[in-house]
JSON list of C-alpha atoms in Angstrom, two decimals:
[
{"chain": "K", "resi": 18, "resn": "ASN", "atom": "CA", "xyz": [1.61, 64.39, 165.54]},
{"chain": "K", "resi": 19, "resn": "SER", "atom": "CA", "xyz": [3.31, 67.76, 165.94]},
{"chain": "K", "resi": 20, "resn": "GLN", "atom": "CA", "xyz": [6.62, 66.46, 164.59]},
{"chain": "K", "resi": 21, "resn": "ASP", "atom": "CA", "xyz": [5.09, 65.63, 161.19]},
{"chain": "K", "resi": 22, "resn": "SER", "atom": "CA", "xyz": [4.90, 69.25, 160.12]},
{"chain": "K", "resi": 23, "resn": "GLN", "atom": "CA", "xyz": [6.98, 72.40, 160.10]},
{"chain": "K", "resi": 24, "resn": "SER", "atom": "CA", "xyz": [5.94, 76.00, 160.03]},
{"chain": "K", "resi": 25, "resn": "ARG", "atom": "CA", "xyz": [7.92, 79.10, 159.20]},
{"chain": "K", "resi": 26, "resn": "SER", "atom": "CA", "xyz": [6.37, 82.53, 159.30]},
{"chain": "K", "resi": 27, "resn": "LEU", "atom": "CA", "xyz": [7.19, 86.17, 159.65]},
{"chain": "K", "resi": 28, "resn": "GLY", "atom": "CA", "xyz": [4.32, 88.56, 160.00]},
{"chain": "K", "resi": 29, "resn": "ARG", "atom": "CA", "xyz": [1.97, 86.21, 158.16]},
{"chain": "K", "resi": 30, "resn": "ASP", "atom": "CA", "xyz": [-1.10, 88.16, 159.21]},
{"chain": "K", "resi": 31, "resn": "ASN", "atom": "CA", "xyz": [0.21, 91.50, 157.97]},
{"chain": "K", "resi": 32, "resn": "PHE", "atom": "CA", "xyz": [1.81, 90.95, 154.55]},
{"chain": "K", "resi": 33, "resn": "GLY", "atom": "CA", "xyz": [0.00, 92.13, 151.46]},
{"chain": "K", "resi": 34, "resn": "GLN", "atom": "CA", "xyz": [-0.90, 95.57, 152.74]},
{"chain": "K", "resi": 35, "resn": "GLN", "atom": "CA", "xyz": [-0.20, 99.10, 151.64]},
{"chain": "K", "resi": 36, "resn": "GLY", "atom": "CA", "xyz": [1.28, 101.53, 154.08]},
{"chain": "K", "resi": 37, "resn": "GLY", "atom": "CA", "xyz": [4.52, 102.84, 155.43]},
{"chain": "K", "resi": 38, "resn": "TYR", "atom": "CA", "xyz": [7.02, 101.80, 158.04]},
{"chain": "K", "resi": 39, "resn": "GLU", "atom": "CA", "xyz": [4.18, 100.89, 160.42]},
{"chain": "K", "resi": 40, "resn": "ILE", "atom": "CA", "xyz": [3.55, 97.80, 158.24]},
{"chain": "K", "resi": 41, "resn": "VAL", "atom": "CA", "xyz": [7.21, 96.79, 158.58]},
{"chain": "K", "resi": 42, "resn": "GLU", "atom": "CA", "xyz": [7.00, 97.18, 162.36]},
{"chain": "K", "resi": 43, "resn": "ARG", "atom": "CA", "xyz": [3.68, 95.34, 162.60]},
{"chain": "K", "resi": 44, "resn": "CYS", "atom": "CA", "xyz": [5.06, 92.42, 160.58]},
{"chain": "K", "resi": 45, "resn": "GLY", "atom": "CA", "xyz": [7.89, 91.92, 163.02]},
{"chain": "K", "resi": 46, "resn": "LEU", "atom": "CA", "xyz": [10.63, 92.44, 160.44]},
{"chain": "K", "resi": 47, "resn": "VAL", "atom": "CA", "xyz": [12.77, 94.63, 162.68]},
{"chain": "K", "resi": 48, "resn": "GLY", "atom": "CA", "xyz": [15.34, 92.47, 164.47]},
{"chain": "K", "resi": 49, "resn": "ALA", "atom": "CA", "xyz": [14.16, 89.22, 162.87]},
{"chain": "K", "resi": 50, "resn": "ALA", "atom": "CA", "xyz": [17.02, 88.66, 160.39]},
{"chain": "K", "resi": 51, "resn": "SER", "atom": "CA", "xyz": [18.94, 86.08, 162.43]},
{"chain": "K", "resi": 52, "resn": "ARG", "atom": "CA", "xyz": [15.80, 84.03, 163.21]},
{"chain": "K", "resi": 53, "resn": "VAL", "atom": "CA", "xyz": [14.70, 84.07, 159.55]},
{"chain": "K", "resi": 54, "resn": "ALA", "atom": "CA", "xyz": [18.21, 83.09, 158.41]},
{"chain": "K", "resi": 55, "resn": "ASP", "atom": "CA", "xyz": [18.27, 80.20, 160.90]},
{"chain": "K", "resi": 56, "resn": "GLU", "atom": "CA", "xyz": [14.83, 78.99, 159.75]},
{"chain": "K", "resi": 57, "resn": "ALA", "atom": "CA", "xyz": [15.94, 79.19, 156.11]},
{"chain": "K", "resi": 58, "resn": "LEU", "atom": "CA", "xyz": [18.97, 77.01, 156.90]},
{"chain": "K", "resi": 59, "resn": "GLN", "atom": "CA", "xyz": [16.76, 74.53, 158.76]},
{"chain": "K", "resi": 60, "resn": "LEU", "atom": "CA", "xyz": [14.51, 74.25, 155.70]},
{"chain": "K", "resi": 61, "resn": "LEU", "atom": "CA", "xyz": [17.52, 73.68, 153.42]},
{"chain": "K", "resi": 62, "resn": "LEU", "atom": "CA", "xyz": [18.70, 70.85, 155.67]},
{"chain": "K", "resi": 63, "resn": "ALA", "atom": "CA", "xyz": [15.26, 69.29, 156.13]},
{"chain": "K", "resi": 64, "resn": "PRO", "atom": "CA", "xyz": [14.62, 65.89, 154.54]},
{"chain": "K", "resi": 65, "resn": "ASN", "atom": "CA", "xyz": [12.59, 65.74, 151.34]},
{"chain": "K", "resi": 66, "resn": "THR", "atom": "CA", "xyz": [8.87, 65.40, 151.78]},
{"chain": "K", "resi": 67, "resn": "PRO", "atom": "CA", "xyz": [7.42, 61.90, 151.45]},
{"chain": "K", "resi": 68, "resn": "SER", "atom": "CA", "xyz": [5.81, 60.97, 148.14]},
{"chain": "K", "resi": 69, "resn": "GLY", "atom": "CA", "xyz": [2.26, 59.83, 147.55]},
{"chain": "K", "resi": 70, "resn": "PRO", "atom": "CA", "xyz": [-1.16, 61.34, 148.21]},
{"chain": "K", "resi": 71, "resn": "ARG", "atom": "CA", "xyz": [-1.35, 63.74, 151.14]},
{"chain": "K", "resi": 72, "resn": "ASP", "atom": "CA", "xyz": [-3.84, 66.11, 152.70]},
{"chain": "K", "resi": 73, "resn": "LEU", "atom": "CA", "xyz": [-2.83, 69.73, 152.26]},
{"chain": "K", "resi": 74, "resn": "LEU", "atom": "CA", "xyz": [-3.76, 72.73, 154.34]},
{"chain": "K", "resi": 75, "resn": "LEU", "atom": "CA", "xyz": [-2.88, 76.07, 152.76]},
{"chain": "K", "resi": 76, "resn": "MET", "atom": "CA", "xyz": [-2.46, 79.00, 155.11]},
{"chain": "K", "resi": 77, "resn": "PRO", "atom": "CA", "xyz": [-3.85, 82.38, 153.97]},
{"chain": "K", "resi": 78, "resn": "ASP", "atom": "CA", "xyz": [-0.56, 83.73, 152.60]},
{"chain": "K", "resi": 79, "resn": "GLN", "atom": "CA", "xyz": [-0.03, 80.68, 150.39]},
{"chain": "K", "resi": 80, "resn": "MET", "atom": "CA", "xyz": [-3.70, 80.60, 149.37]},
{"chain": "K", "resi": 81, "resn": "MET", "atom": "CA", "xyz": [-3.45, 84.24, 148.25]},
{"chain": "K", "resi": 82, "resn": "LEU", "atom": "CA", "xyz": [-0.44, 83.36, 146.10]},
{"chain": "K", "resi": 83, "resn": "GLN", "atom": "CA", "xyz": [-2.21, 80.31, 144.65]},
{"chain": "K", "resi": 84, "resn": "ILE", "atom": "CA", "xyz": [-5.26, 82.37, 143.69]},
{"chain": "K", "resi": 85, "resn": "HIS", "atom": "CA", "xyz": [-3.01, 85.10, 142.26]},
{"chain": "K", "resi": 86, "resn": "GLU", "atom": "CA", "xyz": [-1.13, 82.62, 140.06]},
{"chain": "K", "resi": 87, "resn": "SER", "atom": "CA", "xyz": [-3.89, 80.21, 138.99]},
{"chain": "K", "resi": 88, "resn": "ILE", "atom": "CA", "xyz": [-6.76, 82.68, 138.66]},
{"chain": "K", "resi": 89, "resn": "GLY", "atom": "CA", "xyz": [-5.34, 86.21, 138.63]},
{"chain": "K", "resi": 90, "resn": "HIS", "atom": "CA", "xyz": [-2.70, 85.92, 135.91]},
{"chain": "K", "resi": 91, "resn": "PRO", "atom": "CA", "xyz": [-4.81, 83.82, 133.51]},
{"chain": "K", "resi": 92, "resn": "LEU", "atom": "CA", "xyz": [-7.64, 86.38, 133.72]},
{"chain": "K", "resi": 93, "resn": "GLU", "atom": "CA", "xyz": [-5.41, 89.35, 132.81]},
{"chain": "K", "resi": 94, "resn": "MET", "atom": "CA", "xyz": [-6.83, 90.79, 129.59]},
{"chain": "K", "resi": 95, "resn": "ASP", "atom": "CA", "xyz": [-3.35, 91.91, 128.45]},
{"chain": "K", "resi": 96, "resn": "ARG", "atom": "CA", "xyz": [-2.21, 88.29, 128.48]},
{"chain": "K", "resi": 97, "resn": "ILE", "atom": "CA", "xyz": [-5.40, 87.07, 126.81]},
{"chain": "K", "resi": 98, "resn": "LEU", "atom": "CA", "xyz": [-4.97, 89.66, 124.04]},
{"chain": "K", "resi": 99, "resn": "GLY", "atom": "CA", "xyz": [-1.34, 88.57, 123.61]},
{"chain": "K", "resi": 100, "resn": "ASP", "atom": "CA", "xyz": [0.24, 91.86, 124.70]},
{"chain": "K", "resi": 101, "resn": "GLU", "atom": "CA", "xyz": [2.47, 90.26, 127.33]},
{"chain": "K", "resi": 102, "resn": "ARG", "atom": "CA", "xyz": [3.49, 87.06, 125.56]},
{"chain": "K", "resi": 103, "resn": "ASN", "atom": "CA", "xyz": [7.15, 88.12, 125.27]},
{"chain": "K", "resi": 104, "resn": "TYR", "atom": "CA", "xyz": [7.30, 89.43, 128.83]},
{"chain": "K", "resi": 105, "resn": "ALA", "atom": "CA", "xyz": [5.13, 87.22, 131.01]},
{"chain": "K", "resi": 106, "resn": "GLY", "atom": "CA", "xyz": [3.47, 84.69, 128.74]},
{"chain": "K", "resi": 107, "resn": "THR", "atom": "CA", "xyz": [-0.05, 84.22, 127.51]},
{"chain": "K", "resi": 108, "resn": "SER", "atom": "CA", "xyz": [-3.13, 82.66, 129.08]},
{"chain": "K", "resi": 109, "resn": "PHE", "atom": "CA", "xyz": [-5.10, 79.50, 128.45]},
{"chain": "K", "resi": 110, "resn": "VAL", "atom": "CA", "xyz": [-8.26, 81.64, 128.83]},
{"chain": "K", "resi": 111, "resn": "LYS", "atom": "CA", "xyz": [-9.77, 83.03, 125.61]},
{"chain": "K", "resi": 112, "resn": "ALA", "atom": "CA", "xyz": [-11.93, 86.12, 125.30]},
{"chain": "K", "resi": 113, "resn": "SER", "atom": "CA", "xyz": [-14.78, 83.86, 124.17]},
{"chain": "K", "resi": 114, "resn": "ASP", "atom": "CA", "xyz": [-14.64, 81.94, 127.48]},
{"chain": "K", "resi": 115, "resn": "PHE", "atom": "CA", "xyz": [-16.21, 84.72, 129.55]},
{"chain": "K", "resi": 116, "resn": "GLY", "atom": "CA", "xyz": [-19.78, 83.86, 130.43]},
{"chain": "K", "resi": 117, "resn": "TYR", "atom": "CA", "xyz": [-19.28, 80.25, 129.28]},
{"chain": "K", "resi": 118, "resn": "LEU", "atom": "CA", "xyz": [-16.22, 78.59, 130.85]},
{"chain": "K", "resi": 119, "resn": "GLN", "atom": "CA", "xyz": [-16.79, 76.59, 134.04]},
{"chain": "K", "resi": 120, "resn": "TYR", "atom": "CA", "xyz": [-13.55, 77.60, 135.77]},
{"chain": "K", "resi": 121, "resn": "GLY", "atom": "CA", "xyz": [-14.17, 75.55, 138.90]},
{"chain": "K", "resi": 122, "resn": "SER", "atom": "CA", "xyz": [-16.84, 73.83, 140.93]},
{"chain": "K", "resi": 123, "resn": "SER", "atom": "CA", "xyz": [-20.10, 75.57, 141.75]},
{"chain": "K", "resi": 124, "resn": "LEU", "atom": "CA", "xyz": [-18.57, 76.37, 145.15]},
{"chain": "K", "resi": 125, "resn": "LEU", "atom": "CA", "xyz": [-15.94, 78.67, 143.57]},
{"chain": "K", "resi": 126, "resn": "ASN", "atom": "CA", "xyz": [-16.63, 82.39, 143.88]},
{"chain": "K", "resi": 127, "resn": "VAL", "atom": "CA", "xyz": [-13.89, 84.94, 143.25]},
{"chain": "K", "resi": 128, "resn": "THR", "atom": "CA", "xyz": [-14.29, 88.70, 143.52]},
{"chain": "K", "resi": 129, "resn": "PHE", "atom": "CA", "xyz": [-12.00, 91.62, 142.76]},
{"chain": "K", "resi": 130, "resn": "ASP", "atom": "CA", "xyz": [-12.44, 94.38, 145.34]},
{"chain": "K", "resi": 131, "resn": "PRO", "atom": "CA", "xyz": [-9.89, 97.21, 145.43]},
{"chain": "K", "resi": 132, "resn": "THR", "atom": "CA", "xyz": [-12.09, 99.23, 147.82]},
{"chain": "K", "resi": 133, "resn": "ILE", "atom": "CA", "xyz": [-10.89, 97.30, 150.89]},
{"chain": "K", "resi": 134, "resn": "GLY", "atom": "CA", "xyz": [-8.52, 99.65, 152.73]},
{"chain": "K", "resi": 135, "resn": "GLU", "atom": "CA", "xyz": [-4.86, 98.75, 153.39]},
{"chain": "K", "resi": 136, "resn": "GLU", "atom": "CA", "xyz": [-4.92, 95.81, 150.99]},
{"chain": "K", "resi": 137, "resn": "LEU", "atom": "CA", "xyz": [-2.06, 95.50, 148.54]},
{"chain": "K", "resi": 138, "resn": "ALA", "atom": "CA", "xyz": [-4.21, 96.69, 145.63]},
{"chain": "K", "resi": 139, "resn": "SER", "atom": "CA", "xyz": [-6.63, 99.10, 147.27]},
{"chain": "K", "resi": 140, "resn": "TYR", "atom": "CA", "xyz": [-7.76, 102.30, 145.59]},
{"chain": "K", "resi": 141, "resn": "SER", "atom": "CA", "xyz": [-10.89, 104.29, 144.84]},
{"chain": "K", "resi": 142, "resn": "PHE", "atom": "CA", "xyz": [-10.12, 104.85, 141.15]},
{"chain": "K", "resi": 143, "resn": "ASP", "atom": "CA", "xyz": [-7.69, 103.01, 138.89]},
{"chain": "K", "resi": 144, "resn": "ASP", "atom": "CA", "xyz": [-5.07, 104.87, 136.82]},
{"chain": "K", "resi": 145, "resn": "ASP", "atom": "CA", "xyz": [-7.55, 105.28, 133.95]},
{"chain": "K", "resi": 146, "resn": "GLY", "atom": "CA", "xyz": [-9.90, 107.10, 136.34]},
{"chain": "K", "resi": 147, "resn": "THR", "atom": "CA", "xyz": [-12.41, 104.24, 136.48]},
{"chain": "K", "resi": 148, "resn": "LEU", "atom": "CA", "xyz": [-14.32, 104.00, 139.75]},
{"chain": "K", "resi": 149, "resn": "ALA", "atom": "CA", "xyz": [-13.28, 100.91, 141.70]},
{"chain": "K", "resi": 150, "resn": "SER", "atom": "CA", "xyz": [-15.97, 98.54, 142.95]},
{"chain": "K", "resi": 151, "resn": "LYS", "atom": "CA", "xyz": [-16.36, 94.94, 144.05]},
{"chain": "K", "resi": 152, "resn": "GLN", "atom": "CA", "xyz": [-16.98, 92.73, 141.04]},
{"chain": "K", "resi": 153, "resn": "PHE", "atom": "CA", "xyz": [-17.36, 88.97, 140.61]},
{"chain": "K", "resi": 154, "resn": "LEU", "atom": "CA", "xyz": [-14.72, 87.46, 138.33]},
{"chain": "K", "resi": 155, "resn": "ILE", "atom": "CA", "xyz": [-16.06, 83.95, 138.90]},
{"chain": "K", "resi": 156, "resn": "ARG", "atom": "CA", "xyz": [-19.49, 83.16, 140.37]},
{"chain": "K", "resi": 157, "resn": "ASP", "atom": "CA", "xyz": [-20.65, 79.62, 141.12]},
{"chain": "K", "resi": 158, "resn": "GLY", "atom": "CA", "xyz": [-17.60, 78.43, 139.19]},
{"chain": "K", "resi": 159, "resn": "LEU", "atom": "CA", "xyz": [-18.58, 80.29, 135.99]},
{"chain": "K", "resi": 160, "resn": "LEU", "atom": "CA", "xyz": [-16.02, 82.69, 134.50]},
{"chain": "K", "resi": 161, "resn": "LEU", "atom": "CA", "xyz": [-17.60, 86.16, 134.22]},
{"chain": "K", "resi": 162, "resn": "ARG", "atom": "CA", "xyz": [-15.04, 88.98, 133.89]},
{"chain": "K", "resi": 163, "resn": "PRO", "atom": "CA", "xyz": [-11.42, 89.54, 132.99]},
{"chain": "K", "resi": 164, "resn": "LEU", "atom": "CA", "xyz": [-8.94, 91.71, 134.81]},
{"chain": "K", "resi": 165, "resn": "GLY", "atom": "CA", "xyz": [-8.49, 94.58, 132.40]},
{"chain": "K", "resi": 166, "resn": "GLY", "atom": "CA", "xyz": [-8.56, 98.36, 132.44]},
{"chain": "K", "resi": 167, "resn": "ALA", "atom": "CA", "xyz": [-10.54, 100.63, 130.10]},
{"chain": "K", "resi": 168, "resn": "LEU", "atom": "CA", "xyz": [-8.28, 100.21, 127.06]},
{"chain": "K", "resi": 169, "resn": "SER", "atom": "CA", "xyz": [-8.23, 96.42, 127.30]},
{"chain": "K", "resi": 170, "resn": "GLN", "atom": "CA", "xyz": [-11.98, 96.39, 127.83]},
{"chain": "K", "resi": 171, "resn": "PHE", "atom": "CA", "xyz": [-12.47, 98.53, 124.74]},
{"chain": "K", "resi": 172, "resn": "ARG", "atom": "CA", "xyz": [-10.16, 96.37, 122.62]},
{"chain": "K", "resi": 173, "resn": "SER", "atom": "CA", "xyz": [-11.75, 93.10, 123.75]},
{"chain": "K", "resi": 174, "resn": "GLY", "atom": "CA", "xyz": [-15.37, 94.22, 123.92]},
{"chain": "K", "resi": 175, "resn": "LEU", "atom": "CA", "xyz": [-15.59, 92.71, 127.42]},
{"chain": "K", "resi": 176, "resn": "ASP", "atom": "CA", "xyz": [-16.55, 94.30, 130.71]},
{"chain": "K", "resi": 177, "resn": "GLY", "atom": "CA", "xyz": [-13.53, 94.11, 133.01]},
{"chain": "K", "resi": 178, "resn": "VAL", "atom": "CA", "xyz": [-12.79, 95.76, 136.32]},
{"chain": "K", "resi": 179, "resn": "ALA", "atom": "CA", "xyz": [-11.16, 99.00, 137.40]},
{"chain": "K", "resi": 180, "resn": "ASN", "atom": "CA", "xyz": [-7.59, 97.74, 137.62]},
{"chain": "K", "resi": 181, "resn": "SER", "atom": "CA", "xyz": [-5.48, 99.81, 135.25]},
{"chain": "K", "resi": 182, "resn": "ARG", "atom": "CA", "xyz": [-2.13, 100.37, 136.98]},
{"chain": "K", "resi": 183, "resn": "ALA", "atom": "CA", "xyz": [0.30, 102.66, 135.20]},
{"chain": "K", "resi": 184, "resn": "CYS", "atom": "CA", "xyz": [4.04, 102.53, 135.78]},
{"chain": "K", "resi": 185, "resn": "GLY", "atom": "CA", "xyz": [4.87, 105.65, 133.79]},
{"chain": "K", "resi": 186, "resn": "TRP", "atom": "CA", "xyz": [3.47, 108.29, 131.50]}
]
């Protein structure tokens, strides 16, 4: 029944892209402040969700966030090597898990592909100068590669992907 669910969105199909003001316009942000504020207030006043088992349908924007948090962050080589423990925490993944850890069911396949234009992390070369290409991180549920640039790959002895992103010299 349509009254059993609520939906709030603003430019759902266009977030997570690189670009300029055209992205802001395409997302419908201009002139939407009062509608978004009203929807936020409605959500604050909404009753709590019922407890117990439920079916869940994740829309693409939430699924991207779920993958980012539950797969992306744990596969960051900097976290695995302990470099970010004071800033962002560590990972349950160990360097020895690559090639051995069954990360999910045999239906799980995850790739890293920065060559797709307009995506949030699209580029031809990372900041180390490594050529970007589509790579499997997880294939048939098996953990294959970490997310780590050239220095992290060298330190760990593992093949990563071209994803070094510098924030300064």
